[in-house]
C-alpha positions as a Markdown table, in Angstrom:
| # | Residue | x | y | z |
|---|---|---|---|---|
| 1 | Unk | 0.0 | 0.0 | 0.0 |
| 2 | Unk | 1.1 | 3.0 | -0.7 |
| 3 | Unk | 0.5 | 6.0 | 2.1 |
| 4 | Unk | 1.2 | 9.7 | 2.3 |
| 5 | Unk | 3.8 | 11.4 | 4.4 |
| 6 | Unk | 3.1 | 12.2 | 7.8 |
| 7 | Unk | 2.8 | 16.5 | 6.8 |
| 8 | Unk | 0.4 | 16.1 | 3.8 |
| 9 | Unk | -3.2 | 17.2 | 4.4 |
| 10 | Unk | -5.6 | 14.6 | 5.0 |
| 11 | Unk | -9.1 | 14.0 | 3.3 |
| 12 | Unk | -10.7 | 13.7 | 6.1 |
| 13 | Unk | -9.0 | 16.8 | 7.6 |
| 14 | Unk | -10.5 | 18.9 | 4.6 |
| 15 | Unk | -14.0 | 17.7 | 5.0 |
| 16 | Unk | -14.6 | 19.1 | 9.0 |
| 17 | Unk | -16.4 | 22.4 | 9.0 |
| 18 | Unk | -15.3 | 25.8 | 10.6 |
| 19 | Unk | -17.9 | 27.5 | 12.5 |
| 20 | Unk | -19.4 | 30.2 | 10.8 |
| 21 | Unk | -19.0 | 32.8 | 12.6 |
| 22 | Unk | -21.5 | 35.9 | 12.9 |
| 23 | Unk | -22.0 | 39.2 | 12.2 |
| 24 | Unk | -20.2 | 41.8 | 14.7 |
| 25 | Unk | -23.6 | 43.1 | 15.0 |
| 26 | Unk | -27.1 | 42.4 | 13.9 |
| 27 | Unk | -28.8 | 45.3 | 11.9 |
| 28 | Unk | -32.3 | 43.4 | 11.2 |
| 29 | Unk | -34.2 | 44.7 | 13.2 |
| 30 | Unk | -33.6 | 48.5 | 11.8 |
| 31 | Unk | -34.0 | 47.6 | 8.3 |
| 32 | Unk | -36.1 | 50.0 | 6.5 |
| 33 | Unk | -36.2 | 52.4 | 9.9 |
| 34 | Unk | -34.3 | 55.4 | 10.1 |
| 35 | Unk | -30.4 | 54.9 | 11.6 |
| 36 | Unk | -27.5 | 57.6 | 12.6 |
| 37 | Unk | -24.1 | 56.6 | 11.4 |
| 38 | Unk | -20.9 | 58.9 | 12.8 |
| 39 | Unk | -17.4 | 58.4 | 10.6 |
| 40 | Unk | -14.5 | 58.2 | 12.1 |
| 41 | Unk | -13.5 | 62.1 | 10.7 |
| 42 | Unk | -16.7 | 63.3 | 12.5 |
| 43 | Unk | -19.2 | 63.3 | 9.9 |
| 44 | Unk | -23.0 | 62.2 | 10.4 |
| 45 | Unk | -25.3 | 61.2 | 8.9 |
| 46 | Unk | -29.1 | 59.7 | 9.1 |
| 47 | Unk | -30.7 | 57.8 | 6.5 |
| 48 | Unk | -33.3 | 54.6 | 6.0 |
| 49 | Unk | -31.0 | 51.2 | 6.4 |
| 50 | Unk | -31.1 | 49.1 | 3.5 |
| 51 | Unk | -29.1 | 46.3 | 3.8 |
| 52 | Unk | -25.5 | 45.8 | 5.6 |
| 53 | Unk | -23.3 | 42.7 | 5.4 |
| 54 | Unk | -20.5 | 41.2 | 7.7 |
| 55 | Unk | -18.0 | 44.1 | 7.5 |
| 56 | Unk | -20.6 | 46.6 | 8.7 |
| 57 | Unk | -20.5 | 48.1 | 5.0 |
| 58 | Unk | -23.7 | 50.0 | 4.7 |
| 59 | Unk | -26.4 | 51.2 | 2.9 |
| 60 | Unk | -28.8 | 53.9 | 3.3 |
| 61 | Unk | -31.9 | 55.2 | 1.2 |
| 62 | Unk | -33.2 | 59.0 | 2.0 |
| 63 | Unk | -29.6 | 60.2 | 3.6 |
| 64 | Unk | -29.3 | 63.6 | 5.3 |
| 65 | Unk | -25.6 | 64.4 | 6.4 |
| 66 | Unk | -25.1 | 66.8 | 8.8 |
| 67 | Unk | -23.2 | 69.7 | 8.4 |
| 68 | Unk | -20.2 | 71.0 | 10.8 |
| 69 | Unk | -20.2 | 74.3 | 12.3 |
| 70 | Unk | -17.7 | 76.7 | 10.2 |
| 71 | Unk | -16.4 | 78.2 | 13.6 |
| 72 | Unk | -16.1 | 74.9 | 15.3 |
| 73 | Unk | -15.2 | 72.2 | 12.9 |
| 74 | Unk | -15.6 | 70.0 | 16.3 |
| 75 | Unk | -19.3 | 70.4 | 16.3 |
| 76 | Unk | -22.4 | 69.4 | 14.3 |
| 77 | Unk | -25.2 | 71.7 | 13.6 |
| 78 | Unk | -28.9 | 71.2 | 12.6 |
| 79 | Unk | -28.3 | 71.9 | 9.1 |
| 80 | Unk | -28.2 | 68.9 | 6.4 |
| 81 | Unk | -27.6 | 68.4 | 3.4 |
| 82 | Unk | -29.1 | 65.8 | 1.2 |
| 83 | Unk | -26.9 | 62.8 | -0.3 |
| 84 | Unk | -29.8 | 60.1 | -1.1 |
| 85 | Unk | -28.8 | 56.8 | -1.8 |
| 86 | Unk | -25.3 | 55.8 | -0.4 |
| 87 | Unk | -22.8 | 52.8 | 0.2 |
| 88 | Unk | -20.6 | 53.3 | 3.3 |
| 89 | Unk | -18.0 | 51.7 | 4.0 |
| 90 | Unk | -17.6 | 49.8 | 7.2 |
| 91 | Unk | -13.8 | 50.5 | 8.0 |
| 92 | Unk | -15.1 | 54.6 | 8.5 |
| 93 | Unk | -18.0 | 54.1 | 10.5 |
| 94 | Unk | -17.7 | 54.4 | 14.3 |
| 95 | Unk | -21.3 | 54.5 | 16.0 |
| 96 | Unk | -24.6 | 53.1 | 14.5 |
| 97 | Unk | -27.6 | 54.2 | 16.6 |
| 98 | Unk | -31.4 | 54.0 | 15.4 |
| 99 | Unk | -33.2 | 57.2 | 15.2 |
| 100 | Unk | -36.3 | 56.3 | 16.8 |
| 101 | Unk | -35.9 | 55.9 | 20.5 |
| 102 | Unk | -33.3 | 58.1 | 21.2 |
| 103 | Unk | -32.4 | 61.8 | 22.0 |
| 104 | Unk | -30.0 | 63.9 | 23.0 |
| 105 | Unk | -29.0 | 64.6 | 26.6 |
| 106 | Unk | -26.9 | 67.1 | 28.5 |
| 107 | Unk | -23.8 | 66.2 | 29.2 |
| 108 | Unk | -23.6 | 65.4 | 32.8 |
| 109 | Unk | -19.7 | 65.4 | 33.1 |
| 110 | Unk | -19.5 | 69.4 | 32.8 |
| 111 | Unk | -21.9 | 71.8 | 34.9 |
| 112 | Unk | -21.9 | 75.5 | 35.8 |
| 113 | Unk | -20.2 | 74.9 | 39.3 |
| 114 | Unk | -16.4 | 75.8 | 39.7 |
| 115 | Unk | -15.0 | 72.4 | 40.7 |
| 116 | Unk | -14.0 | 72.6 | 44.5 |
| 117 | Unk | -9.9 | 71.4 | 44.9 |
């Protein structure tokens, strides 16, 4: 009989099954409902989720980014502008959030009072 050396691959080996494994996160539930994505440069925008896949690339239908203050490149204002359909790329994207259900809170880690030292 005639037999392989002891480093070649096996048959058998090649037949045995990785686990899949998942998505880093599960965007289902939100498709067709309005989501906020913030880029890792600071950009934002908020647009109807369309379909994602396993490397968090994007899409959105109906996309409204949000424009930067010209004083404060730092900070977002209220006005948008309107992009429509877009792809977006999951190595920029930092934060996904749905629309519905949230809103926006002070921040509790600065206040009006000195600090006492």
């Amino acid at each position: 009989a005639h037999s392989l050396p002891p480093s070649a691959p096996r048959r058998h080996a090649m037949a045995q099954r990785k686990p899949k494994k998942g998505n880093i996160i599960d965007l289902n539930k939100y498709i067709d409902k309005p989501i906020r994505v913030k880029f890792t440069g600071g950009r934002e925008v908020v647009g109807i989720l369309k379909g994602y896949d396993q490397l968090v690339n994007v899409v959105l239908d109906d996309t409204e980014e949000y424009l930067r203050d010209p004083i404060d490149p730092y900070k977002i204002t209220d006005k948008t502008r309107s992009l429509g359909l877009t792809v977006i790329r999951g190595t920029s994207v930092l934060l996904i959030s749905p629309v519905d259900g949230t809103k926006e809170i002070p921040n509790p880690f600065t206040s009006e009072q000195k600090a006492v030292i």
